[in-house]
Coordinates of N, CA and C in Angstrom, one line a residue:
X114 N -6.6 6.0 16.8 CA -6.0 6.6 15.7 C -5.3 5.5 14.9
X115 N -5.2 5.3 13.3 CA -4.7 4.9 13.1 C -3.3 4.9 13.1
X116 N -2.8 3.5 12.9 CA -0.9 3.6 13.0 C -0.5 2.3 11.8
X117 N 0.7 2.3 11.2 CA 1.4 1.3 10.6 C 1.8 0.1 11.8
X118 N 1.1 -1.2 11.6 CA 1.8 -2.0 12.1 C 2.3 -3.0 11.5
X119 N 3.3 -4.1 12.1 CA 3.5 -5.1 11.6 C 2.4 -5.7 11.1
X120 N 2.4 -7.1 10.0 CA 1.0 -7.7 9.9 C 1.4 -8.7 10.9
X121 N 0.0 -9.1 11.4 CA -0.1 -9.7 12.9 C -0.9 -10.9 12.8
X122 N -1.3 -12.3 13.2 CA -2.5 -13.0 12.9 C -3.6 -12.2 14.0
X123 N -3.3 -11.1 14.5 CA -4.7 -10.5 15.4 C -5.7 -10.1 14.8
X124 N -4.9 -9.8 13.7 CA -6.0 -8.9 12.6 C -6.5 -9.9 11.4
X125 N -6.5 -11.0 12.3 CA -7.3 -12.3 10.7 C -8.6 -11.6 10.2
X126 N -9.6 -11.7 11.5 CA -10.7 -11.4 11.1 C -10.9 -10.3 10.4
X127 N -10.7 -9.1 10.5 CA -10.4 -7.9 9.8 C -10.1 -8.1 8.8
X128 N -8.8 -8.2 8.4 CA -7.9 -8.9 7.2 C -9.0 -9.7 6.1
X129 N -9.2 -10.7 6.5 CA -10.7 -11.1 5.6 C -11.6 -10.6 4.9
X130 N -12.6 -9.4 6.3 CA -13.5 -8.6 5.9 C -13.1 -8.1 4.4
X131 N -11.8 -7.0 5.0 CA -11.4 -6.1 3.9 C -10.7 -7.1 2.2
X132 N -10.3 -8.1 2.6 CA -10.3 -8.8 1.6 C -11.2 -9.0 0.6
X133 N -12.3 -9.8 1.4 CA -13.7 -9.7 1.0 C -14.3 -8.6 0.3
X134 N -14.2 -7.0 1.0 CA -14.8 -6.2 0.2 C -13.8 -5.4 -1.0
X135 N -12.9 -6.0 -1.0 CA -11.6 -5.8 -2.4 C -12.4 -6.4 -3.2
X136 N -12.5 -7.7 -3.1 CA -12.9 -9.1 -4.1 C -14.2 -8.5 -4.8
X137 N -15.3 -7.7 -3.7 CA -16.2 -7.3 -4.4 C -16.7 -5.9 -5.1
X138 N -15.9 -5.1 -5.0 CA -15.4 -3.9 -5.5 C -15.4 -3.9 -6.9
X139 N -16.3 -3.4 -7.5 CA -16.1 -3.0 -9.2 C -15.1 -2.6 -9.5
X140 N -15.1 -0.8 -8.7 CA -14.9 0.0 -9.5 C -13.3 0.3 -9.4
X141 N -12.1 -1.1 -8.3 CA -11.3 -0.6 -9.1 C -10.2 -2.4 -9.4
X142 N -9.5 -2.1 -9.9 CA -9.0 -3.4 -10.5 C -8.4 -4.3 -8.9
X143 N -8.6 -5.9 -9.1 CA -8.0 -6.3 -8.0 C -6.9 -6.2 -7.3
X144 N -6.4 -5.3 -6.0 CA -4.9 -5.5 -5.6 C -4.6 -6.3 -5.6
X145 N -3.5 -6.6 -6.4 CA -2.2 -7.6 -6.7 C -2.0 -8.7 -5.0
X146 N -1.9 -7.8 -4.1 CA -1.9 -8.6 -2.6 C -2.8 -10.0 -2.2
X147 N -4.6 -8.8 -2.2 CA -5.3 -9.9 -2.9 C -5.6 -10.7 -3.8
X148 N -4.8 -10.5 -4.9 CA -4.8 -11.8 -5.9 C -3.8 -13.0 -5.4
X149 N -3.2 -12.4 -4.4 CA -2.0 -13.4 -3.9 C -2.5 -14.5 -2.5
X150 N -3.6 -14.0 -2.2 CA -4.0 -15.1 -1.2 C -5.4 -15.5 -1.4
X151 N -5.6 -16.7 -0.6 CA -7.1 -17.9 -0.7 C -7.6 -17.4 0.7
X152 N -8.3 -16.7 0.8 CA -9.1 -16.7 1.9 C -9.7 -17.6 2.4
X153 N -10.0 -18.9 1.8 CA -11.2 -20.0 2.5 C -9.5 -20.4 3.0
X154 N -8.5 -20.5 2.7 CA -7.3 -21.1 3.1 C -6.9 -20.3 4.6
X155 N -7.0 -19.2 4.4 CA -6.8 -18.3 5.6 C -7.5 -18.2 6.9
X156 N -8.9 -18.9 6.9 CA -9.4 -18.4 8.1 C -9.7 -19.8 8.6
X157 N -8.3 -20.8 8.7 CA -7.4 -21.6 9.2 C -6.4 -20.7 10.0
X158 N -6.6 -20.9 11.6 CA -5.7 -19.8 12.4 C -4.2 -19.5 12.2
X159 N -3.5 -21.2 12.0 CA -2.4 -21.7 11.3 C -1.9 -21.4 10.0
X160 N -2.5 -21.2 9.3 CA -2.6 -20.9 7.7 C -2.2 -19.4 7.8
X161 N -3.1 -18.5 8.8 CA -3.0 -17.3 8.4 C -1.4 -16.8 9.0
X162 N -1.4 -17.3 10.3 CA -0.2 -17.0 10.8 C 1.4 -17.6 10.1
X163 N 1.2 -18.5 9.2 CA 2.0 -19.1 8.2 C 2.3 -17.7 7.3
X164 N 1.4 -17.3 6.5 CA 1.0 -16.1 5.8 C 1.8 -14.9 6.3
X165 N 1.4 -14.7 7.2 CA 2.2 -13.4 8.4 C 3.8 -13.7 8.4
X166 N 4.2 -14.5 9.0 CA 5.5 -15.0 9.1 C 5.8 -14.5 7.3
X167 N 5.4 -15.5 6.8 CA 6.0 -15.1 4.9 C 6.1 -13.7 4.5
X168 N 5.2 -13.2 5.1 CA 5.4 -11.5 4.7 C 6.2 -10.8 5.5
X169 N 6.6 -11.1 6.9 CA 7.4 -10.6 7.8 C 8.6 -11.3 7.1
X170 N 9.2 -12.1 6.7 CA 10.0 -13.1 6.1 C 10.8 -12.5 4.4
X171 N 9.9 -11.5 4.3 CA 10.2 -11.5 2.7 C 11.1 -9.6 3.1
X172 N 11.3 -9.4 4.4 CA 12.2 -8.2 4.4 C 13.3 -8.7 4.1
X173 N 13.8 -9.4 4.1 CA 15.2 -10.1 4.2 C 15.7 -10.8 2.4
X174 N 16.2 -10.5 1.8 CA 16.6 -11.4 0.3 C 16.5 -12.9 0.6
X175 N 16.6 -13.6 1.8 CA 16.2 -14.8 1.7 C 15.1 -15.0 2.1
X176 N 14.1 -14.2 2.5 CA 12.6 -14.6 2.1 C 11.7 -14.3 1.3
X177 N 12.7 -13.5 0.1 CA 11.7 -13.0 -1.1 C 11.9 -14.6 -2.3
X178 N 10.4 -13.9 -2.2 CA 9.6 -15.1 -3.8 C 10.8 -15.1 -4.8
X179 N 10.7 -15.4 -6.0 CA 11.0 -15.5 -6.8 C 10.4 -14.6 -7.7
X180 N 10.7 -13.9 -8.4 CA 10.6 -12.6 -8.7 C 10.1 -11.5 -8.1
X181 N 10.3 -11.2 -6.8 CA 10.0 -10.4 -5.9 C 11.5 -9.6 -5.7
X182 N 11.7 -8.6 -4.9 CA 12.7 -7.7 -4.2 C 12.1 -8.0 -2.8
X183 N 13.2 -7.9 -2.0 CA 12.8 -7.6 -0.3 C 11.9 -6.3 -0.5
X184 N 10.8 -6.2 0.8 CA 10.2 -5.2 0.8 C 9.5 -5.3 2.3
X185 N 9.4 -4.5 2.7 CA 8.8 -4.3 4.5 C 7.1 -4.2 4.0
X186 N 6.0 -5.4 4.5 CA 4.7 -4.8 4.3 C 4.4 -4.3 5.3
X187 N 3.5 -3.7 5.8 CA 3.2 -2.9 6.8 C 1.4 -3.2 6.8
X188 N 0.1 -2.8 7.8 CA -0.4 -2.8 7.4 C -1.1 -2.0 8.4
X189 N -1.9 -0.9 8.0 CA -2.6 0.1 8.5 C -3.8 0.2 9.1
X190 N -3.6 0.0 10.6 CA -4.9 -0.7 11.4 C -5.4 0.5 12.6
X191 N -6.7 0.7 12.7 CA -7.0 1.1 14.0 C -7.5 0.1 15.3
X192 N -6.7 -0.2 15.8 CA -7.4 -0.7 16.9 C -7.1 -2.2 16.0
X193 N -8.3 -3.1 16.4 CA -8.0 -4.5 15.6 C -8.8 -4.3 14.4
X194 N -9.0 -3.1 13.8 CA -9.6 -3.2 12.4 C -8.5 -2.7 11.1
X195 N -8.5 -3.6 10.9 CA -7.7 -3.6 9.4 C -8.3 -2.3 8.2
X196 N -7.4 -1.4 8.0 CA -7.7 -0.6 7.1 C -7.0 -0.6 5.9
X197 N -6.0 -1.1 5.1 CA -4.9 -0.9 4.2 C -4.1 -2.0 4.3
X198 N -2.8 -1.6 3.7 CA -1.6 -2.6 3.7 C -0.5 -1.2 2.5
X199 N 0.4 -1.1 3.0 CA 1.6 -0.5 2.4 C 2.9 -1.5 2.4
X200 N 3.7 -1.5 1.3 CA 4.8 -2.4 0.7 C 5.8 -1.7 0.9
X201 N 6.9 -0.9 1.7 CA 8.1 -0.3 0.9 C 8.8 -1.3 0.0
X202 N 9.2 -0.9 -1.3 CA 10.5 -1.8 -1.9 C 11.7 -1.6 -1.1
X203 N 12.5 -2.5 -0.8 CA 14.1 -1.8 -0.6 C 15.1 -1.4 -1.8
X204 N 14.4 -2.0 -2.7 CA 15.1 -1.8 -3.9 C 14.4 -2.0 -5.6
X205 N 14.5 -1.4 -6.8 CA 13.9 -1.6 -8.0 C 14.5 -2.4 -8.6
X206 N 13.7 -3.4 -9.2 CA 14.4 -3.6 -10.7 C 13.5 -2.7 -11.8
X207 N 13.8 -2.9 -12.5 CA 13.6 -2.4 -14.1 C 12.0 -2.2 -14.3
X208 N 11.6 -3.5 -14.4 CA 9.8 -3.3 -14.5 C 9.8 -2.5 -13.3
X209 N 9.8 -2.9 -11.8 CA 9.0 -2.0 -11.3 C 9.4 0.0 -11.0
X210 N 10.7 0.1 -11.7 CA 11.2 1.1 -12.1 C 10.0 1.6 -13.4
X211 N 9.3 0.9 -14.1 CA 8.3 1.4 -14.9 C 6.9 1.2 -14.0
X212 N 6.7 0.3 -13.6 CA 5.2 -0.2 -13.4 C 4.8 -0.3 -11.7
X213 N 5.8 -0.4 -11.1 CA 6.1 -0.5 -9.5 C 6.1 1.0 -8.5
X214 N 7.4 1.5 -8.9 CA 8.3 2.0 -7.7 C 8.2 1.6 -6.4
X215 N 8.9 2.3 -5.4 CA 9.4 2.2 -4.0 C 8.5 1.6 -2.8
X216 N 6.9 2.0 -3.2 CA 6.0 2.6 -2.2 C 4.8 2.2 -3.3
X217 N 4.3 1.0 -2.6 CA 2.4 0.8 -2.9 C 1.8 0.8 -1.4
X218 N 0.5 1.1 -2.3 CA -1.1 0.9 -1.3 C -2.2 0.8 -1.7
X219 N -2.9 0.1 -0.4 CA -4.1 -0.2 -1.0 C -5.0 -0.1 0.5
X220 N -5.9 0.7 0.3 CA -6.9 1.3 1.5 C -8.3 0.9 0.9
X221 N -8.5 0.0 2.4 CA -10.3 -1.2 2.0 C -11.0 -0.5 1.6
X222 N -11.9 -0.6 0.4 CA -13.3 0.0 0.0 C -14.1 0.8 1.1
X223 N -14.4 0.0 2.1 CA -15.3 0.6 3.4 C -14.2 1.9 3.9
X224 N -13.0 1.9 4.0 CA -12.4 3.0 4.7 C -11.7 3.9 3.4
X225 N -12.1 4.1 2.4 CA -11.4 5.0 1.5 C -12.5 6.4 1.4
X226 N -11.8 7.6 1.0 CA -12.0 8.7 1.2 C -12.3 9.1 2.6
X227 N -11.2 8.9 3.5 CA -10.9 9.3 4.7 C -10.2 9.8 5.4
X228 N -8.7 10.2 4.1 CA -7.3 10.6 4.6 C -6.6 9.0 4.6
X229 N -7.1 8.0 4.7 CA -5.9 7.2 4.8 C -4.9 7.0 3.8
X230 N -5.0 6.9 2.6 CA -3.9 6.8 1.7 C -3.0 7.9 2.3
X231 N -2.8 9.0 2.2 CA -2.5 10.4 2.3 C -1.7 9.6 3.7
X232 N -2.2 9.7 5.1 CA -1.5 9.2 6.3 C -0.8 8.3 6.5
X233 N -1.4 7.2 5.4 CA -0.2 6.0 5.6 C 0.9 6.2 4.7
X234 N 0.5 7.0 3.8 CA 2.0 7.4 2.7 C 3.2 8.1 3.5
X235 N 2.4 8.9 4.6 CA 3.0 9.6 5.2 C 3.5 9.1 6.4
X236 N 3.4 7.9 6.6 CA 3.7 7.6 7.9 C 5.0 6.3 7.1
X237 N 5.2 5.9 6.3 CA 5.8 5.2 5.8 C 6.9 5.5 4.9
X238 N 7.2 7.1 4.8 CA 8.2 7.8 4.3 C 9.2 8.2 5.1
X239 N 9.5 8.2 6.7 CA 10.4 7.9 7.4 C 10.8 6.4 7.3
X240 N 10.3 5.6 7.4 CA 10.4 4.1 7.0 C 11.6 3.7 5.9
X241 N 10.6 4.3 4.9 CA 11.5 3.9 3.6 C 13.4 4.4 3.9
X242 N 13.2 5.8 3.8 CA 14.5 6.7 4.4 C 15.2 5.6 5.7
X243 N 14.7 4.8 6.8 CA 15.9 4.2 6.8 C 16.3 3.1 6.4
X244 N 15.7 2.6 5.1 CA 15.7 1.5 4.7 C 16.7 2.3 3.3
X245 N 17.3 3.4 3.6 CA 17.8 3.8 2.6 C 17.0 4.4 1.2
X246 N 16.2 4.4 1.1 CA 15.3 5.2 -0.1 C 14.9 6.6 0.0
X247 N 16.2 7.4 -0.9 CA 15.5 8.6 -0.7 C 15.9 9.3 -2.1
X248 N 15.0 9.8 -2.9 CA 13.9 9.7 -2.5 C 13.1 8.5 -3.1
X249 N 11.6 8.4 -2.6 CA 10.8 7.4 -3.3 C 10.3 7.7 -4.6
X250 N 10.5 6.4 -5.5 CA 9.5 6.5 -6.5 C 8.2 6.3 -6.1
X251 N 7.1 7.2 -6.2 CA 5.9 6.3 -6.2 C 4.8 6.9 -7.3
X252 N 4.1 5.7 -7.4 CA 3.0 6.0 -8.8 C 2.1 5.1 -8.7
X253 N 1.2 6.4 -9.8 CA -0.2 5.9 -9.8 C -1.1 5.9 -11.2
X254 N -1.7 5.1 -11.7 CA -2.2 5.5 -12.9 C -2.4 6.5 -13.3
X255 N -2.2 7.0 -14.8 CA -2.5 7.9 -15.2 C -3.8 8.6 -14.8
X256 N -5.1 7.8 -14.6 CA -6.5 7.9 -14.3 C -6.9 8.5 -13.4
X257 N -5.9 7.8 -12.2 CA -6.5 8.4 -10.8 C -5.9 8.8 -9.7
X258 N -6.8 10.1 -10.4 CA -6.8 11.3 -9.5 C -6.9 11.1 -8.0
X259 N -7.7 10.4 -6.9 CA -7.0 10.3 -6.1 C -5.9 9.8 -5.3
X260 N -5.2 8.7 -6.1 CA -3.7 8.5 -5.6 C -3.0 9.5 -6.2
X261 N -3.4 10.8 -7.4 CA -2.3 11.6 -7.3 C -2.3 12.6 -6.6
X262 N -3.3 12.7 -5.6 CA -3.4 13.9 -4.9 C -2.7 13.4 -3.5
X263 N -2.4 12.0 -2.9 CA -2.6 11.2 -2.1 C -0.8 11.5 -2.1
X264 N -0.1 11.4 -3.1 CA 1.0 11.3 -3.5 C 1.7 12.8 -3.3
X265 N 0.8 13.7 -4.2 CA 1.1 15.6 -4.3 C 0.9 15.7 -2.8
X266 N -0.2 15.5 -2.4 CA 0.4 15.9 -0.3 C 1.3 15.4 0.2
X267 N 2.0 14.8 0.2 CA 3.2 14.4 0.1 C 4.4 14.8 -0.3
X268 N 4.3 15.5 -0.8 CA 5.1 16.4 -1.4 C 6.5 15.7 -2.5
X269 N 5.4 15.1 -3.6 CA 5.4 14.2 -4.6 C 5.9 15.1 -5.5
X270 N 7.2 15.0 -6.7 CA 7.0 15.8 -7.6 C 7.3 14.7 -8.8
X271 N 6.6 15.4 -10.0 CA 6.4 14.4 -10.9 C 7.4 14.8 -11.8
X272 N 7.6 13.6 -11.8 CA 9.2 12.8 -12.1 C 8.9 12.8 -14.2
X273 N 7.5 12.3 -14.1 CA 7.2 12.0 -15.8 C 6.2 11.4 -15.7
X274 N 5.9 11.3 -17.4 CA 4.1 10.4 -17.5 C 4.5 9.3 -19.0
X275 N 4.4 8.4 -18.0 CA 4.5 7.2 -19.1 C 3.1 6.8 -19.7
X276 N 2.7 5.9 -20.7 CA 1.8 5.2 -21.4 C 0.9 5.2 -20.4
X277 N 0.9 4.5 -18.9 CA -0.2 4.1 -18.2 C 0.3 4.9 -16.9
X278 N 1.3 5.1 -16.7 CA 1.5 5.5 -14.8 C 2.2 7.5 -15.0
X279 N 1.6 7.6 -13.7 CA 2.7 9.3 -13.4 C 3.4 8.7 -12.5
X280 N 4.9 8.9 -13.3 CA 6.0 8.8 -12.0 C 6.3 9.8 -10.9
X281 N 6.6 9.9 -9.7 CA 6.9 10.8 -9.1 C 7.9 10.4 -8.3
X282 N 8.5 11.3 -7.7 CA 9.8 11.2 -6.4 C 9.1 11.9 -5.4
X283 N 9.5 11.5 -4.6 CA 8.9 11.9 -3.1 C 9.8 11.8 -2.2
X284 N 10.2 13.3 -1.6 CA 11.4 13.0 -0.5 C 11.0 12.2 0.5
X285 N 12.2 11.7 1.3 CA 11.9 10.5 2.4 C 12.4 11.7 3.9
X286 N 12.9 12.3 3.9 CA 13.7 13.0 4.4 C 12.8 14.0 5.7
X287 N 13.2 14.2 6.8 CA 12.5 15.2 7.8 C 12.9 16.3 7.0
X288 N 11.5 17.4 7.4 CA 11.8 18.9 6.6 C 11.5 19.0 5.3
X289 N 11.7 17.7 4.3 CA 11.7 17.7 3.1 C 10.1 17.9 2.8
X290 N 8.9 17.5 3.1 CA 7.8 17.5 2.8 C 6.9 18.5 3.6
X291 N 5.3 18.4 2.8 CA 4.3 19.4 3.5 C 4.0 18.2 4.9
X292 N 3.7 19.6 5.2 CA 2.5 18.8 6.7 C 1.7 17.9 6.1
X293 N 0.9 16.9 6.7 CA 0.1 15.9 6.1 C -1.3 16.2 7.1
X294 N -2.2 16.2 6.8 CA -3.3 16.2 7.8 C -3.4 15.0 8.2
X295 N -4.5 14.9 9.3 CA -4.5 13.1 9.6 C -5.8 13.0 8.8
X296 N -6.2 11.8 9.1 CA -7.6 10.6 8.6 C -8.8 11.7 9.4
X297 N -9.6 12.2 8.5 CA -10.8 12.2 8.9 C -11.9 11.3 9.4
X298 N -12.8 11.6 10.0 CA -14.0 10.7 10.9 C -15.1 10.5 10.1
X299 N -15.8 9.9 9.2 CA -16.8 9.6 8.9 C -17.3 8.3 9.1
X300 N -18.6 7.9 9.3 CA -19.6 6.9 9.5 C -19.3 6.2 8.0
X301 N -19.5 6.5 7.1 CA -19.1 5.7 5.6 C -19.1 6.7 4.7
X302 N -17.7 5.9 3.7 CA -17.0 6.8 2.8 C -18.6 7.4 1.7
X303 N -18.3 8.1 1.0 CA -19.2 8.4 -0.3 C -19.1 8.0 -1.8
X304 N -18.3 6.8 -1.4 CA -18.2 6.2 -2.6 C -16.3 5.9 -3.1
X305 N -16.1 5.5 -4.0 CA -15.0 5.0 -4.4 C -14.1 5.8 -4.8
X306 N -12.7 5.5 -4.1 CA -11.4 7.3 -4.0 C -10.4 6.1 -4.8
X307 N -9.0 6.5 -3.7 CA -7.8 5.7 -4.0 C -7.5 4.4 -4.0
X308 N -7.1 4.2 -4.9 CA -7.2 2.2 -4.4 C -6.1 2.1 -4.1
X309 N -4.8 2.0 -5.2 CA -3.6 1.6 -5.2 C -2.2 2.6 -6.3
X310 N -1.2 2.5 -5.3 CA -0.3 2.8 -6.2 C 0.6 2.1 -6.5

């Protein structure tokens, strides 16, 4: 079953794969995550584990980039197969109060339309709450319809609709939300769902 873990160098090879099939994905725009790393750089054992440490590193104000906030990555694995990656923010500034909020994701091409967005949202809303966020902003393009249903199970209420994004608040809170089903089982998805919020 899937679970949120820390990111790990166990999961290089995995990590890759799904990189790889982001890179080659039409149908939705590059995650920002993947635009942030060289995979011929990465699958250097050292390199990757450098990588790891940096993202474990960036919960803290003295390991965030330069125009970054602290933020806990997480990344959503069964077993040693890499399915996703989720960001809580610990905190907004301004743009990502328009373009950001609290809470992104991104579920690999190969494993989308299978409950994972939906489970890992849900598994990362106790998270946020003790990191102090309650509730979360999270958003998703105006367009798509699967991160806003991904978000609505969740028990997402929509906050407003800006030029490009639906904002929503999302309690962090036990009690406060619906039941979440888990990840469905299929052999391969049927094509292209939620990418990112």
């Amino acid at each position: 079953m899937p679970v949120l873990v820390d990111p790990t160098p166990g999961l290089r090879a995995s990590f890759l794969e799904a990189v790889a099939e982001f890179r080659a994905d039409r149908d939705f725009p590059l995650p920002w995550f993947v635009q942030d790393v060289d995979p011929a750089a990465l699958t250097d054992p050292a390199a990757f584990a450098a990588y790891v440490r940096r993202l474990l590193g960036e919960r803290t104000q003295a390991g965030v980039r330069a125009g970054f906030v602290p933020m806990t990555t997480l990344w959503w694995a069964d077993g040693d197969r890499f399915l996703g990656r989720l960001a809580v923010r610990h905190r907004l500034t301004p743009e990502l109060e328009r373009l950001g909020g609290h809470i992104g994701y991104d579920v690999r091409p190969g494993a989308r339309r299978l409950g994972h967005a939906t489970a890992m949202l849900a598994a990362a809303l106790p998270i946020a709450r003790r990191l102090g966020v309650d509730p979360a902003l999270v958003m998703c393009d105006r367009t798509n319809t699967a991160s806003r249903r991904v978000i609505e199970a969740n028990g997402g209420r929509l906050l407003d609709l800006t030029e490009r994004k639906r904002r929503y608040l999302v309690p962090t809170g036990p009690g406060q939300r619906p039941g979440v089903t888990g990840v469905r089982r299929a052999a391969r998805p049927a094509g292209p769902a939620s990418r990112s919020a």
